[in-house]
Tab-separated table of C-alpha atoms in Angstrom:
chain	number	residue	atom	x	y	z
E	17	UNK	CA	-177.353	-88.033	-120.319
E	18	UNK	CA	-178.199	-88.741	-123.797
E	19	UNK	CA	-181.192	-90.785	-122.063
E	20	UNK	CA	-182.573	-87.817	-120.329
E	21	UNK	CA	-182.447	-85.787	-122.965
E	22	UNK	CA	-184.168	-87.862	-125.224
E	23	UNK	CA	-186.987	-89.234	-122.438
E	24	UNK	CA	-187.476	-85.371	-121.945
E	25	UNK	CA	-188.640	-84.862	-125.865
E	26	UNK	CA	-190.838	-87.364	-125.739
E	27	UNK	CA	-192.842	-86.378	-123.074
E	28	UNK	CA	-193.006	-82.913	-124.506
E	29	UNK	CA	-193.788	-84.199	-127.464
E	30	UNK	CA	-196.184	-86.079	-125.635
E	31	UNK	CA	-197.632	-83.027	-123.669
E	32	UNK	CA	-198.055	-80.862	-127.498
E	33	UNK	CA	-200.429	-83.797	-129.372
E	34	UNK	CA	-202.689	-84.934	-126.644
E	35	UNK	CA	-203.719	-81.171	-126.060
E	36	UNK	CA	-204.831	-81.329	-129.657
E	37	UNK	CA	-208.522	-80.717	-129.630
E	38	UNK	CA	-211.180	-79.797	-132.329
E	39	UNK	CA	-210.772	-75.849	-132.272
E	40	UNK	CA	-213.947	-75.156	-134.657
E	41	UNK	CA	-215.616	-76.626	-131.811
E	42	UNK	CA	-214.431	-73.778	-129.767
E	43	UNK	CA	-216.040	-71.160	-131.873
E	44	UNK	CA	-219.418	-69.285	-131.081
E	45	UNK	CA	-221.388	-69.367	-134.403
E	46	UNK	CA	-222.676	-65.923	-132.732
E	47	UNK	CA	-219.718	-64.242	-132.495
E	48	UNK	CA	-218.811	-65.164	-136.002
E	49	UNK	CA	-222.350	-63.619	-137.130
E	50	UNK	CA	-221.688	-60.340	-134.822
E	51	UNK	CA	-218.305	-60.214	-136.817
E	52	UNK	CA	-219.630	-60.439	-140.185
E	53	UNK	CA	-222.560	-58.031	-139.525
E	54	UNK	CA	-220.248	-55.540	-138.164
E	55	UNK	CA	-217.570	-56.401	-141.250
E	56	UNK	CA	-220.181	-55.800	-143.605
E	57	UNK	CA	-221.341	-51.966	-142.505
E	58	UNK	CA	-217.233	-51.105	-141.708
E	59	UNK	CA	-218.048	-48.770	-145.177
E	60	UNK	CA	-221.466	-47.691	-144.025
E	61	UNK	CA	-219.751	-45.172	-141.150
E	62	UNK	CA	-221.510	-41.871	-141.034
E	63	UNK	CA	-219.226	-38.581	-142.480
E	64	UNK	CA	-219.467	-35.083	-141.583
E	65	UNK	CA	-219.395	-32.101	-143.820
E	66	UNK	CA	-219.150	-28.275	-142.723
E	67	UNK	CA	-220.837	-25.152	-144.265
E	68	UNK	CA	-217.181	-23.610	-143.546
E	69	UNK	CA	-214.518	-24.937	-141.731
E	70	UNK	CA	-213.112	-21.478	-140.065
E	71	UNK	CA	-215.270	-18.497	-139.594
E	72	UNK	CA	-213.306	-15.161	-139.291
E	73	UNK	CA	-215.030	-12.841	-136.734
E	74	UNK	CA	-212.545	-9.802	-138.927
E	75	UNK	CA	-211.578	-7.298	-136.092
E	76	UNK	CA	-213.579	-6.898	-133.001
E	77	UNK	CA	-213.699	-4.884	-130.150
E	78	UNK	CA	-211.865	-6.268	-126.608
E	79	UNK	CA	-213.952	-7.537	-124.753
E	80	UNK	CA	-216.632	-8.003	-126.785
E	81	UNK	CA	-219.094	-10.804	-127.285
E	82	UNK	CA	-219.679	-12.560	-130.507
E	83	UNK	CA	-220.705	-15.624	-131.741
E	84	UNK	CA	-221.656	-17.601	-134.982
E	85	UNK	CA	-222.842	-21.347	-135.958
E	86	UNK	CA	-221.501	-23.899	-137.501
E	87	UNK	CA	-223.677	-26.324	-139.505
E	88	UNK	CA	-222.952	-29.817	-140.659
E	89	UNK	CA	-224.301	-32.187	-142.715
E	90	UNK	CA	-223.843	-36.133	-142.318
E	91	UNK	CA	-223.084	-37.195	-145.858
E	92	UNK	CA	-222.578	-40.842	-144.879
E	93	UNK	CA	-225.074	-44.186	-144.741
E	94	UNK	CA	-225.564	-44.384	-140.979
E	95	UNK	CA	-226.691	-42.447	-138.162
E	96	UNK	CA	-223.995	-39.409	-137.235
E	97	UNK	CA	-223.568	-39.158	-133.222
E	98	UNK	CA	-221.937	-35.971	-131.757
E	99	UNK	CA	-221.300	-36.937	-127.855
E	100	UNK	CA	-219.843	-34.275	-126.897
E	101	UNK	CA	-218.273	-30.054	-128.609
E	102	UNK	CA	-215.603	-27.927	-126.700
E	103	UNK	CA	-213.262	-25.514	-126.967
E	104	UNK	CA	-209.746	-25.391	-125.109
E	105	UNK	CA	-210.240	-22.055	-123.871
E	106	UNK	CA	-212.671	-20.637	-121.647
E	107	UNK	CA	-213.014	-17.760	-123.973
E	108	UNK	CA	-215.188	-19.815	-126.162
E	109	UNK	CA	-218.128	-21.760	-126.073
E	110	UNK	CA	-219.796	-24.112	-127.889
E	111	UNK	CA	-223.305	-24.898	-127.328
E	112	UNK	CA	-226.813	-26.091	-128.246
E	113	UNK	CA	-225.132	-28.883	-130.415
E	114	UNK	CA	-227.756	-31.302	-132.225
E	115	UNK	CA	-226.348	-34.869	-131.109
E	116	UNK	CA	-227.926	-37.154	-133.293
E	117	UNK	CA	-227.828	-36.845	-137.591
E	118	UNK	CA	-229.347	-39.089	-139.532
E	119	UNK	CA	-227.998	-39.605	-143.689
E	120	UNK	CA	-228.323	-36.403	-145.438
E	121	UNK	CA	-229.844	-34.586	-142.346
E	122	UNK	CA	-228.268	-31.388	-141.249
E	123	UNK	CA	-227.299	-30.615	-137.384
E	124	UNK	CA	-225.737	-27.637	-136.214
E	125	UNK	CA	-223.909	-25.962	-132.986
E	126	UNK	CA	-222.977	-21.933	-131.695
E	127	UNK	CA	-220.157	-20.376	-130.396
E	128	UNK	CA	-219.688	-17.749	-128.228
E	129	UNK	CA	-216.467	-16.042	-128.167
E	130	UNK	CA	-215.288	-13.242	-125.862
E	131	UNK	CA	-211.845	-12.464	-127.231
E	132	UNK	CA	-209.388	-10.414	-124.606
E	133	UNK	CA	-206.081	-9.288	-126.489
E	134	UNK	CA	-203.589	-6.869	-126.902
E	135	UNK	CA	-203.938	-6.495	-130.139
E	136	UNK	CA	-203.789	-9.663	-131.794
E	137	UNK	CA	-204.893	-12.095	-133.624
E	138	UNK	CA	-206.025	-15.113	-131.950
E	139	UNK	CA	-207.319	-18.104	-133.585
E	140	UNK	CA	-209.152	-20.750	-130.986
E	141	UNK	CA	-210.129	-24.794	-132.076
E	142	UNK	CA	-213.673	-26.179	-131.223
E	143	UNK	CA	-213.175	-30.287	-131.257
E	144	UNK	CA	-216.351	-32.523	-131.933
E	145	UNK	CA	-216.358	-35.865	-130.838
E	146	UNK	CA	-217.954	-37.887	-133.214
E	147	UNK	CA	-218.781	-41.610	-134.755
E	148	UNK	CA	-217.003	-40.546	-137.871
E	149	UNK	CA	-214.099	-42.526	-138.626
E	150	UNK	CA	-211.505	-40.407	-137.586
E	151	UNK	CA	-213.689	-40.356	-134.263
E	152	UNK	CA	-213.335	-36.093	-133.584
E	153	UNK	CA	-214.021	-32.918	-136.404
E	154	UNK	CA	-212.491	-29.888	-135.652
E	155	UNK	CA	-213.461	-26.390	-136.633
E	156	UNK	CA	-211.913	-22.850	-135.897
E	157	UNK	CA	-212.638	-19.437	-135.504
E	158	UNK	CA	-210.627	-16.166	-135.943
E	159	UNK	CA	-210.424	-12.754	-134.619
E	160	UNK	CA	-208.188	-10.030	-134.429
E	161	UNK	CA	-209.069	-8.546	-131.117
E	162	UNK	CA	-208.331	-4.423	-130.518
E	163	UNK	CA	-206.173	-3.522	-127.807
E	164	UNK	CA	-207.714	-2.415	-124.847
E	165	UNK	CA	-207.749	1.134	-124.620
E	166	UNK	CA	-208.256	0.926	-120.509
E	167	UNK	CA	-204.799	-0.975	-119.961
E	168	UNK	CA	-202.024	0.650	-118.848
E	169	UNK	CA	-198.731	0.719	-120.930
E	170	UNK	CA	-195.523	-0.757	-119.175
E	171	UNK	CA	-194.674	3.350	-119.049
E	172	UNK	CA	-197.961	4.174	-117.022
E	173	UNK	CA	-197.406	0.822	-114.937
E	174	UNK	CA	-193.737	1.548	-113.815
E	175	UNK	CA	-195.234	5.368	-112.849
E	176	UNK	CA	-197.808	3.927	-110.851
E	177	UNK	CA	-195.046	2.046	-108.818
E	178	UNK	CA	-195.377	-1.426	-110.122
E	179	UNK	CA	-191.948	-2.900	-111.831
E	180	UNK	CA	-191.873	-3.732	-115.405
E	181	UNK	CA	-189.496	-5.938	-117.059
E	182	UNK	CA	-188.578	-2.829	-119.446
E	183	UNK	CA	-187.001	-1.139	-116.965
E	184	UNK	CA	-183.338	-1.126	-116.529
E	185	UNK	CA	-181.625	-3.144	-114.128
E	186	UNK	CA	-178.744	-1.750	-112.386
E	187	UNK	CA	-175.084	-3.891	-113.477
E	188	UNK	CA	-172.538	-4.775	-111.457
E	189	UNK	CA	-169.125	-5.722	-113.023
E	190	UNK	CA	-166.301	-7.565	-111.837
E	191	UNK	CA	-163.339	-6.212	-110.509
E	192	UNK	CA	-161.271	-9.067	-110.397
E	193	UNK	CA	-158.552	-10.091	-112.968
E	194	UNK	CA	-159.807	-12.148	-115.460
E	195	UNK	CA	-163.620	-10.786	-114.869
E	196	UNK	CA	-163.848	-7.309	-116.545
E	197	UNK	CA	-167.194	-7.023	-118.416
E	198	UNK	CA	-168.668	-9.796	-116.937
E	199	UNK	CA	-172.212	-8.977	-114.855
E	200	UNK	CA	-172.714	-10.929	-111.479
E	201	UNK	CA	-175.816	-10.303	-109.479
């Protein structure tokens, strides 16, 4: 046993050195240039500054178009690329974006927003996707959008027929020992 054990290290030790080859003559001199060229500018990424970061529409009517621009500068050392701008929400729109900014050149992009609320304040993110380092800016806009003075109150809703969850339910209690107070539908 000892034998087999000992013939079966050698020939792995066998196996390990006679796959030994020169590795440096494995690497591409190319790929070590591509590497160092692309080491070298790893500082030189382009970087993205805003006129404003959030722009507050204030209080606007429902229903209502606005819309505003954002501007941004590339304050970096290398071409800024914008491939693509949207929103989450249908509601607003970003458009017109300028998709190529070279170092200290300014670029800029609209939005449209047609806020629907109740009487809110809504808040909606507009994501750029971007070369930067972090790879996507965001920006925001704000609104507080008026109620709608057409829509019907859950009062004038249950009058016109329709349920609302305001209205009362009727309850049915228990009568069994051990039950009272307790609701079953």
């Amino acid at each position: 046993m000892k034998k087999v054990i000992l013939g079966l290290g050698a020939l792995c030790m066998l196996a390990f050195t006679s796959c030994k080859d020169d590795a440096s003559s494995k690497v591409n001199s190319e790929n070590v240039a591509l590497a160092a060229e692309r080491d070298a500018n790893a500082g030189n990424l382009p970087m993205i500054k805003f006129d404003k970061e959030t722009h507050d529409f204030g209080t606007i009517e429902n229903g209502t178009p606005v819309e505003t621009t954002f501007k941004y500068t590339n304050t970096g050392n290398s071409m800024l690329v914008v491939s693509n701008v949207k929103s989450t929400c249908g509601c607003t729109v970003p458009s017109n974006y300028t998709k190529q900014v070279a170092p200290g050149e300014t670029g800029e992009f609209a939005v449209k927003f047609n806020g629907k609320g109740n009487g809110n304040k809504v808040t909606k993110a507009i994501t750029m996707t971007t070369n930067t380092a972090k790879g996507n800016e965001q920006v925001k806009i704000t609104a507080f959008v008026e109620k709608d003075p057409n829509a019907k109150t859950p009062a004038q809703a249950t009058a016109t027929g329709t349920s609302s969850i305001l209205q009362a339910q009727p309850k049915k209690s228990s009568t069994k020992p051990g039950h009272e107070g307790h609701n079953h539908d």
